[in-house]
Amino acid sequence: MAGNSFGKLFKLTTFGESHGQAIGGIIDGCPAGIQLDLEQIQTELNRRKPGQSSIVTQRKEPDTVEFYSGIFEEKTTGTPIGFVIKNANQKSKDYSHIKDTYRPSHADYTYDEKYGVRDYRGGGRSSARETASRVVAGAIAKQFLKDIQFNAFTASVGKIGMDKSIEELDFSLIETNAVRCPDPASAAKMEEYIKKIKKDGDTVGGTVQCVIKNMPKGLGEPVFDKLHAELGKAMLSVNAVKGFEYGSGFEGTKMKGSEHNDLFNEDGSTQTNLSGGIQGGISNGMDIYFNVAFKPVATIMQKQETINKKGENVEMQGKGRHDPCVVPRAVPIVEAMAALVIADYLLQNKSSKI
Amino acid sequence: MAGNSFGKLFKLTTFGESHGQAIGGIIDGCPAGIQLDLEQIQTELNRRKPGQSSIVTQRKEPDTVEFYSGIFEEKTTGTPIGFVIKNANQKSKDYSHIKDTYRPSHADYTYDEKYGVRDYRGGGRSSARETASRVVAGAIAKQFLKDIQFNAFTASVGKIGMDKSIEELDFSLIETNAVRCPDPASAAKMEEYIKKIKKDGDTVGGTVQCVIKNMPKGLGEPVFDKLHAELGKAMLSVNAVKGFEYGSGFEGTKMKGSEHNDLFNEDGSTQTNLSGGIQGGISNGMDIYFNVAFKPVATIMQKQETINKKGENVEMQGKGRHDPCVVPRAVPIVEAMAALVIADYLLQNKSSKI
Amino acid sequence: MAGNSFGKLFKLTTFGESHGQAIGGIIDGCPAGIQLDLEQIQTELNRRKPGQSSIVTQRKEPDTVEFYSGIFEEKTTGTPIGFVIKNANQKSKDYSHIKDTYRPSHADYTYDEKYGVRDYRGGGRSSARETASRVVAGAIAKQFLKDIQFNAFTASVGKIGMDKSIEELDFSLIETNAVRCPDPASAAKMEEYIKKIKKDGDTVGGTVQCVIKNMPKGLGEPVFDKLHAELGKAMLSVNAVKGFEYGSGFEGTKMKGSEHNDLFNEDGSTQTNLSGGIQGGISNGMDIYFNVAFKPVATIMQKQETINKKGENVEMQGKGRHDPCVVPRAVPIVEAMAALVIADYLLQNKSSKI
Amino acid sequence: MAGNSFGKLFKLTTFGESHGQAIGGIIDGCPAGIQLDLEQIQTELNRRKPGQSSIVTQRKEPDTVEFYSGIFEEKTTGTPIGFVIKNANQKSKDYSHIKDTYRPSHADYTYDEKYGVRDYRGGGRSSARETASRVVAGAIAKQFLKDIQFNAFTASVGKIGMDKSIEELDFSLIETNAVRCPDPASAAKMEEYIKKIKKDGDTVGGTVQCVIKNMPKGLGEPVFDKLHAELGKAMLSVNAVKGFEYGSGFEGTKMKGSEHNDLFNEDGSTQTNLSGGIQGGISNGMDIYFNVAFKPVATIMQKQETINKKGENVEMQGKGRHDPCVVPRAVPIVEAMAALVIADYLLQNKSSKI
């Protein structure tokens, strides 16, 4: 099954290693007739791009997407959309020093255990570079779902969170700072902290929150493919993610039913929204919101003990240009994955009744 | 896609409503040649059964599983295993009082929005009764995976948790108390609290933790089907689940890379296990552990305001015999889903290399 | 993948061995809101039933279908439809004489090679008894597709065919004879021939033709899932089928393009229909027609040399009550499979454009 | 579901239109560790290429495949293999004369009905150019299956067949003539006939036969995914195919069981092979053989009446360089599809027993 596809009706399959010739993908099942804004797709991709600010990796990758099929006269045709992003960083260097070394908390060891072979020139397939293809597909999904708003943002960096509730946030501020936090005061603290971490050669984790507004009702397929189950899988499939919660989440486990139930208004909306816009795995039209936990990036600019293929102890130190905190660049990825999930369920829901 | 199947190679499809004639399922892809202990399957089912202790619902359902195919002379034959659990609770009552009423934080409203029709005699397809079929399939998966241990247990009820770390727990104590908590002192507090909640006609949430020991290396399919992504989806598909985290989880977001990285021992094992046994979506042979958040049961024995199909305000009160806390009965469900995921990936991994 | 499911959106999964307790299946993805005529489903099943005439097997099997879920107040609810057909023929006999013997041109040998184990009490999973579940699902698909007519019939038995073209046939005559041939004169010859074959303890093959009228345009998914490719797979998956052709079929290979092209009328219909209602894998609204080749039944009432599990030569002779010609009973199966394919593509087509 | 993927475990997804920038695909699920001969892949592609002989289209397309991922140091890595074939024929011409015209027996009309939009610059997605991607994937599958021989060849052109049985054929002669017929005398007649047809501006159909030697036992998944059912679907999905038969095929319908049954030898092989190497949908180790029917190419160099988008009668004539007979170039496509099916089932079979 190999795991390189996501979605059932609006389906993305990706390919590509970080140091191969190119990455890319095929979107199969995108309905015909969508008027595409191709520049907007590139804009989304630029939000994920390295080098966009002083708090992210300074690697140079132009990340220009080329479309090879499925689009004609700027409209989708219903045929598969094939696209490619060429890799800039693939010059042949000397990789002998890392060839046989397993970096701690990376996928080097597990890939070798699973496949018996590995493209050792970088993260290979396990590199977060793969998510660029997700952002391309998500950008198209968003244009398909143009009435639905996907608002992802940095909600915490390390122990620094926000004091505001979702209702108090102004999502138009997300792109006004490098951290992508809609609360400027918290954003400033987060940015300062990331800079300090970077100077230390260390890294730090954080959380991304996403609020989906203007959701249609009825999306989600019981019982195994509940809407939040697929959203959870989508988020957990992103590099460095360790957890997912929606609605009341882990906090909700501490509540009583009499506190937690969302009572109805006469129009079917609810007075509270601890359900997070999903009941029985199906959207009820209220806002969907969820949190995604990102661990600290494993590559640090400090010396670490590790082992090589022979099981010998060796010492290594991260080189090059890595993110001190992955969260700001993860924001567009979370949005992209959410859009892919919703697009898929919108198509699936067309079969729910005659 | 309809969402009633789980797994790709070891695949479960379930059917059945809470008040229909029967529930059941088909397991397709179970390898031939597994010697089955049929009594053990029933034992697992009994762990999920209503009426097993004073802190769970007192409904009477025998929950006896009948196998119709796929097993011959107590061995699996490689053909699909069809099974049925007859419903005891399907006598024709008068349902007119709930027929058009939407219970708060249940799936009544969303099912009607999605399908335009609904079996109003109970939770129908959205009832947690469906999970009995999962336990049957999970019990078979466990027998297939007989060298792997699945240890799920109640880790918290409301705000009552445990003070012990995973390493300090004795999993053999899980079944010694009604709450299914391996820490007897905490178990007693949890049990007492659930009884109080029940007396109040209220409900409460909690968390289930699961530790998988003796994991093979190499299971999991990058990039979308990472092992923890599928585990997360499996858990989030269970009724009342609001969140999932594995390894360091949400706490890990507050850590630095220099604290979080798991350094290797010479044999490939790691000195710490914040990764939770999974790196790059692939198992590394260390223990897998994760937490699952369950919200409080929506059905409470207190009066609540709600609406009916016409959008009119009506008052309702839960009747019958419901769980004050779903967590103790959820423990075998979590184990079953984990076993289904691991069984599936074990089969998938057979194709990873020549 | 195990192969016991058919369809993607309107999906049937079946279980059951010929001599187990029951066969049955789950239909997942049937849209909500279809008013079902349950008696009509049983009627379709009776068309496939043993013992219905003197030219089919005289086995006694009531073949009564019981529905366990997915139907409420005679309407589909959008939840999976679970159904069971109990086996009558499962009394414990002495099977020792066939336990280790491989019947020629049956699946005994290949099942043992594949699975290492086999329910030796009969054909097991490879028995055509499994197709009863297909007929149930197909009958529901037909009710979903009530505007489309599926007309399958016996077109040849051995070397006896019909002299009439499709246009000359009166489909209302199909059920007026035991052979299910719409040409009464040919039907009489076929029936007489089957009786002779039966008396000789032999069997004979034949072909089923199917004409689908009132087809919607636009069904079929290029490029791998062309409508005729899936129809072909559906038919080839039926027991004893050796070939499939649609439209001009094998005869069309002898024609020139100038003879074979179907010229358009102004309304988009075509003057001829050598395309068989499908162009580029997508229905064009003209009638779909195709032929299905059935080999002679392998079980003959004559002595045959064969081998046992140890590779020793043994002699065997078919016992019991077998069909001298499978074609008359295959007619409803062909219709059922065609209906399943069309139902699935109708749902898939809902995603083709915005 | 969109139909652009084939296979379950060894899975090919293709993209690309005939006049777009490129075609290509992703192979997901190819096991790691296969030593690839990349030149051999290009050699297979050249067998399908236009302009290779005087009896095929004289279009100029270099058809050079570029691999972007999944291969490292000439070995497969278990990650998806992304590949691209650039289109040479995409210069911007004036397409206004064909923009709104529906060519008879092409997919122009049905694509417009289905999608409401169409890349009118050529066959678009329905062009047989897409099959180049299949040949690439099939060539990799063949290298994975290096012990199995796939021998496809032209068995008939129009009414011209061969007088020889399969056993009499020398497959090493297939590539010695432009028609790809292993019987030189018949090949000469076929070639002459195709030249005549071409001079007339007409086209003609034909059949491809394929013999698979050295098959492993046990491949195929009952009941819906029988090996021959998937082979049939694979072949029927190729452009211009109208029929598929395996083993005794349509001729077998005229036989008696006493003639048709394949009696066993002591080693499990059979004395005859009317079963075509497959029993109960599972390979028995004997040679698999099947026939594929190709209709005459729809584009003829003669004037034809047709309609345009408005439903008006217009006259058209094929232009450019088209194949008078598709069969010689279809031979490598049939082999490729067969290899993809067998590779997939080989992987699926790994889960059949413990």
PDB file of C-alpha atoms in Angstrom, chain B residues 189-342:
ATOM      1  CA  LYS B 189     -10.481   7.001  43.582  1.00  0.00           C
ATOM      2  CA  MET B 190     -11.693   6.783  40.006  1.00  0.00           C
ATOM      3  CA  GLU B 191     -14.298   4.194  40.880  1.00  0.00           C
ATOM      4  CA  GLU B 192     -15.612   6.241  43.743  1.00  0.00           C
ATOM      5  CA  TYR B 193     -15.821   9.307  41.534  1.00  0.00           C
ATOM      6  CA  ILE B 194     -17.706   7.472  38.782  1.00  0.00           C
ATOM      7  CA  LYS B 195     -20.234   6.241  41.344  1.00  0.00           C
ATOM      8  CA  LYS B 196     -20.812   9.793  42.525  1.00  0.00           C
ATOM      9  CA  ILE B 197     -21.211  11.052  38.974  1.00  0.00           C
ATOM     10  CA  LYS B 198     -23.687   8.274  38.280  1.00  0.00           C
ATOM     11  CA  LYS B 199     -25.738   9.142  41.317  1.00  0.00           C
ATOM     12  CA  ASP B 200     -25.893  12.733  40.055  1.00  0.00           C
ATOM     13  CA  GLY B 201     -27.270  11.525  36.745  1.00  0.00           C
ATOM     14  CA  ASP B 202     -24.216  13.001  35.123  1.00  0.00           C
ATOM     15  CA  THR B 203     -21.285  11.617  33.125  1.00  0.00           C
ATOM     16  CA  VAL B 204     -17.551  12.250  32.964  1.00  0.00           C
ATOM     17  CA  GLY B 205     -14.698  11.824  30.472  1.00  0.00           C
ATOM     18  CA  GLY B 206     -11.243  10.331  30.830  1.00  0.00           C
ATOM     19  CA  THR B 207      -8.227   8.993  29.007  1.00  0.00           C
ATOM     20  CA  VAL B 208      -7.059   5.564  27.973  1.00  0.00           C
ATOM     21  CA  GLN B 209      -3.379   4.889  27.586  1.00  0.00           C
ATOM     22  CA  CYS B 210      -2.006   1.989  25.569  1.00  0.00           C
ATOM     23  CA  VAL B 211       1.472   0.481  25.642  1.00  0.00           C
ATOM     24  CA  ILE B 212       2.428  -1.957  22.876  1.00  0.00           C
ATOM     25  CA  LYS B 213       5.360  -4.138  23.796  1.00  0.00           C
ATOM     26  CA  ASN B 214       7.569  -6.418  21.751  1.00  0.00           C
ATOM     27  CA  MET B 215       6.972  -4.489  18.539  1.00  0.00           C
ATOM     28  CA  PRO B 216       8.686  -5.643  15.356  1.00  0.00           C
ATOM     29  CA  LYS B 217      10.799  -3.024  13.582  1.00  0.00           C
ATOM     30  CA  GLY B 218       9.909  -1.613  10.197  1.00  0.00           C
ATOM     31  CA  LEU B 219       6.110  -1.367  10.455  1.00  0.00           C
ATOM     32  CA  GLY B 220       4.484   1.767   9.036  1.00  0.00           C
ATOM     33  CA  GLU B 221       4.221   3.198   5.539  1.00  0.00           C
ATOM     34  CA  PRO B 222       5.583   6.647   4.795  1.00  0.00           C
ATOM     35  CA  VAL B 223       4.479   9.291   4.030  1.00  0.00           C
ATOM     36  CA  PHE B 224       0.715   9.570   4.485  1.00  0.00           C
ATOM     37  CA  ASP B 225       0.231   6.219   6.189  1.00  0.00           C
ATOM     38  CA  LYS B 226       2.730   6.676   8.975  1.00  0.00           C
ATOM     39  CA  LEU B 227       2.157   4.141  11.713  1.00  0.00           C
ATOM     40  CA  HIS B 228       1.100   6.758  14.266  1.00  0.00           C
ATOM     41  CA  ALA B 229      -1.181   8.464  11.722  1.00  0.00           C
ATOM     42  CA  GLU B 230      -3.146   5.275  11.242  1.00  0.00           C
ATOM     43  CA  LEU B 231      -3.133   4.554  14.984  1.00  0.00           C
ATOM     44  CA  GLY B 232      -4.468   8.057  15.497  1.00  0.00           C
ATOM     45  CA  LYS B 233      -7.210   7.587  12.955  1.00  0.00           C
ATOM     46  CA  ALA B 234      -8.112   4.237  14.495  1.00  0.00           C
ATOM     47  CA  MET B 235      -8.518   5.780  17.924  1.00  0.00           C
ATOM     48  CA  LEU B 236     -10.280   8.919  16.710  1.00  0.00           C
ATOM     49  CA  SER B 237     -12.801   6.699  14.943  1.00  0.00           C
ATOM     50  CA  VAL B 238     -13.945   5.294  18.288  1.00  0.00           C
ATOM     51  CA  ASN B 239     -17.075   6.902  19.709  1.00  0.00           C
ATOM     52  CA  ALA B 240     -16.490   9.867  22.042  1.00  0.00           C
ATOM     53  CA  VAL B 241     -12.779  10.264  21.269  1.00  0.00           C
ATOM     54  CA  LYS B 242     -11.562  13.881  21.059  1.00  0.00           C
ATOM     55  CA  GLY B 243      -7.797  13.531  20.897  1.00  0.00           C
ATOM     56  CA  PHE B 244      -4.761  11.346  20.334  1.00  0.00           C
ATOM     57  CA  GLU B 245      -1.098  11.797  21.172  1.00  0.00           C
ATOM     58  CA  TYR B 246       1.819   9.383  21.070  1.00  0.00           C
ATOM     59  CA  GLY B 247       5.285   9.427  22.575  1.00  0.00           C
ATOM     60  CA  SER B 248       5.985  12.831  24.061  1.00  0.00           C
ATOM     61  CA  GLY B 249       2.717  14.118  22.604  1.00  0.00           C
ATOM     62  CA  PHE B 250       1.495  17.612  23.464  1.00  0.00           C
ATOM     63  CA  GLU B 251       4.049  17.860  26.276  1.00  0.00           C
ATOM     64  CA  GLY B 252       6.789  17.336  23.716  1.00  0.00           C
ATOM     65  CA  THR B 253       5.918  20.632  22.045  1.00  0.00           C
ATOM     66  CA  LYS B 254       7.378  22.428  25.052  1.00  0.00           C
ATOM     67  CA  MET B 255      10.724  20.692  24.852  1.00  0.00           C
ATOM     68  CA  LYS B 256      13.980  21.524  23.101  1.00  0.00           C
ATOM     69  CA  GLY B 257      15.533  19.237  20.514  1.00  0.00           C
ATOM     70  CA  SER B 258      18.531  18.728  22.771  1.00  0.00           C
ATOM     71  CA  GLU B 259      16.179  17.331  25.431  1.00  0.00           C
ATOM     72  CA  HIS B 260      13.837  15.470  23.125  1.00  0.00           C
ATOM     73  CA  ASN B 261      16.154  13.473  20.860  1.00  0.00           C
ATOM     74  CA  ASP B 262      16.407   9.780  21.701  1.00  0.00           C
ATOM     75  CA  LEU B 263      20.065   8.794  21.610  1.00  0.00           C
ATOM     76  CA  PHE B 264      20.929   5.345  20.313  1.00  0.00           C
ATOM     77  CA  ASN B 265      22.396   2.408  22.134  1.00  0.00           C
ATOM     78  CA  GLU B 266      24.757   0.265  20.104  1.00  0.00           C
ATOM     79  CA  ASP B 267      22.063  -2.317  19.380  1.00  0.00           C
ATOM     80  CA  GLY B 268      19.795   0.261  17.755  1.00  0.00           C
ATOM     81  CA  SER B 269      17.548   0.622  20.787  1.00  0.00           C
ATOM     82  CA  THR B 270      17.327   4.118  22.293  1.00  0.00           C
ATOM     83  CA  GLN B 271      18.283   5.432  25.727  1.00  0.00           C
ATOM     84  CA  THR B 272      15.031   7.375  26.042  1.00  0.00           C
ATOM     85  CA  ASN B 273      11.805   6.827  24.131  1.00  0.00           C
ATOM     86  CA  LEU B 274      10.171  10.203  23.612  1.00  0.00           C
ATOM     87  CA  SER B 275       9.627   9.071  20.035  1.00  0.00           C
ATOM     88  CA  GLY B 276       7.112   6.557  21.353  1.00  0.00           C
ATOM     89  CA  GLY B 277       8.561   3.684  19.375  1.00  0.00           C
ATOM     90  CA  ILE B 278       8.001   5.321  15.982  1.00  0.00           C
ATOM     91  CA  GLN B 279      10.447   7.362  13.888  1.00  0.00           C
ATOM     92  CA  GLY B 280       9.529   8.752  10.491  1.00  0.00           C
ATOM     93  CA  GLY B 281       6.265   6.864  10.778  1.00  0.00           C
ATOM     94  CA  ILE B 282       8.009   3.499  11.078  1.00  0.00           C
ATOM     95  CA  SER B 283       8.344   1.391  14.223  1.00  0.00           C
ATOM     96  CA  ASN B 284      11.866   1.185  15.648  1.00  0.00           C
ATOM     97  CA  GLY B 285      11.261  -1.760  17.968  1.00  0.00           C
ATOM     98  CA  MET B 286      10.876   0.285  21.143  1.00  0.00           C
ATOM     99  CA  ASP B 287       7.546   0.268  23.000  1.00  0.00           C
ATOM    100  CA  ILE B 288       4.767   2.220  21.339  1.00  0.00           C
ATOM    101  CA  TYR B 289       2.664   4.246  23.744  1.00  0.00           C
ATOM    102  CA  PHE B 290      -0.165   6.682  23.200  1.00  0.00           C
ATOM    103  CA  ASN B 291      -3.044   8.453  24.940  1.00  0.00           C
ATOM    104  CA  VAL B 292      -6.648   8.649  23.834  1.00  0.00           C
ATOM    105  CA  ALA B 293      -9.037  11.345  25.104  1.00  0.00           C
ATOM    106  CA  PHE B 294     -12.681  10.412  25.697  1.00  0.00           C
ATOM    107  CA  LYS B 295     -15.278  13.123  26.260  1.00  0.00           C
ATOM    108  CA  PRO B 296     -18.095  12.649  28.796  1.00  0.00           C
ATOM    109  CA  VAL B 297     -20.982  10.544  27.476  1.00  0.00           C
ATOM    110  CA  ALA B 298     -23.626  12.828  25.966  1.00  0.00           C
ATOM    111  CA  THR B 299     -26.617  11.012  27.433  1.00  0.00           C
ATOM    112  CA  ILE B 300     -27.206  12.336  30.954  1.00  0.00           C
ATOM    113  CA  MET B 301     -30.040  11.569  33.345  1.00  0.00           C
ATOM    114  CA  GLN B 302     -30.869  15.232  33.744  1.00  0.00           C
ATOM    115  CA  LYS B 303     -33.321  17.444  31.948  1.00  0.00           C
ATOM    116  CA  GLN B 304     -31.898  19.250  28.912  1.00  0.00           C
ATOM    117  CA  GLU B 305     -33.365  21.737  26.483  1.00  0.00           C
ATOM    118  CA  THR B 306     -33.147  20.692  22.860  1.00  0.00           C
ATOM    119  CA  ILE B 307     -34.955  20.954  19.517  1.00  0.00           C
ATOM    120  CA  ASN B 308     -37.043  18.653  17.337  1.00  0.00           C
ATOM    121  CA  LYS B 309     -37.076  18.153  13.579  1.00  0.00           C
ATOM    122  CA  LYS B 310     -39.231  21.207  13.076  1.00  0.00           C
ATOM    123  CA  GLY B 311     -36.733  23.364  14.954  1.00  0.00           C
ATOM    124  CA  GLU B 312     -39.026  23.757  17.965  1.00  0.00           C
ATOM    125  CA  ASN B 313     -37.645  23.857  21.497  1.00  0.00           C
ATOM    126  CA  VAL B 314     -38.422  20.735  23.506  1.00  0.00           C
ATOM    127  CA  GLU B 315     -37.247  19.383  26.830  1.00  0.00           C
ATOM    128  CA  MET B 316     -35.807  15.894  27.147  1.00  0.00           C
ATOM    129  CA  GLN B 317     -34.213  13.621  29.731  1.00  0.00           C
ATOM    130  CA  GLY B 318     -32.077  10.559  29.135  1.00  0.00           C
ATOM    131  CA  LYS B 319     -33.803   7.301  29.955  1.00  0.00           C
ATOM    132  CA  GLY B 320     -32.636   3.793  30.350  1.00  0.00           C
ATOM    133  CA  ARG B 321     -29.247   2.545  31.325  1.00  0.00           C
ATOM    134  CA  HIS B 322     -26.242   4.490  30.185  1.00  0.00           C
ATOM    135  CA  ASP B 323     -22.595   4.580  31.101  1.00  0.00           C
ATOM    136  CA  PRO B 324     -21.584   7.315  33.538  1.00  0.00           C
ATOM    137  CA  CYS B 325     -18.058   7.007  32.160  1.00  0.00           C
ATOM    138  CA  VAL B 326     -17.234   5.228  28.944  1.00  0.00           C
ATOM    139  CA  VAL B 327     -13.548   4.763  29.681  1.00  0.00           C
ATOM    140  CA  PRO B 328     -13.495   1.354  31.447  1.00  0.00           C
ATOM    141  CA  ARG B 329     -15.427  -0.269  28.599  1.00  0.00           C
ATOM    142  CA  ALA B 330     -13.327   1.584  26.031  1.00  0.00           C
ATOM    143  CA  VAL B 331     -10.130  -0.145  27.160  1.00  0.00           C
ATOM    144  CA  PRO B 332     -10.707  -3.349  25.126  1.00  0.00           C
ATOM    145  CA  ILE B 333     -11.829  -1.249  22.156  1.00  0.00           C
ATOM    146  CA  VAL B 334      -8.558   0.691  22.170  1.00  0.00           C
ATOM    147  CA  GLU B 335      -6.640  -2.581  22.283  1.00  0.00           C
ATOM    148  CA  ALA B 336      -8.724  -4.013  19.467  1.00  0.00           C
ATOM    149  CA  MET B 337      -8.146  -1.033  17.207  1.00  0.00           C
ATOM    150  CA  ALA B 338      -4.424  -1.043  17.967  1.00  0.00           C
ATOM    151  CA  ALA B 339      -4.230  -4.732  17.089  1.00  0.00           C
ATOM    152  CA  LEU B 340      -6.073  -4.149  13.820  1.00  0.00           C
ATOM    153  CA  VAL B 341      -3.601  -1.415  12.865  1.00  0.00           C
ATOM    154  CA  ILE B 342      -0.547  -3.481  13.697  1.00  0.00           C
TER     155      ILE B 342
END
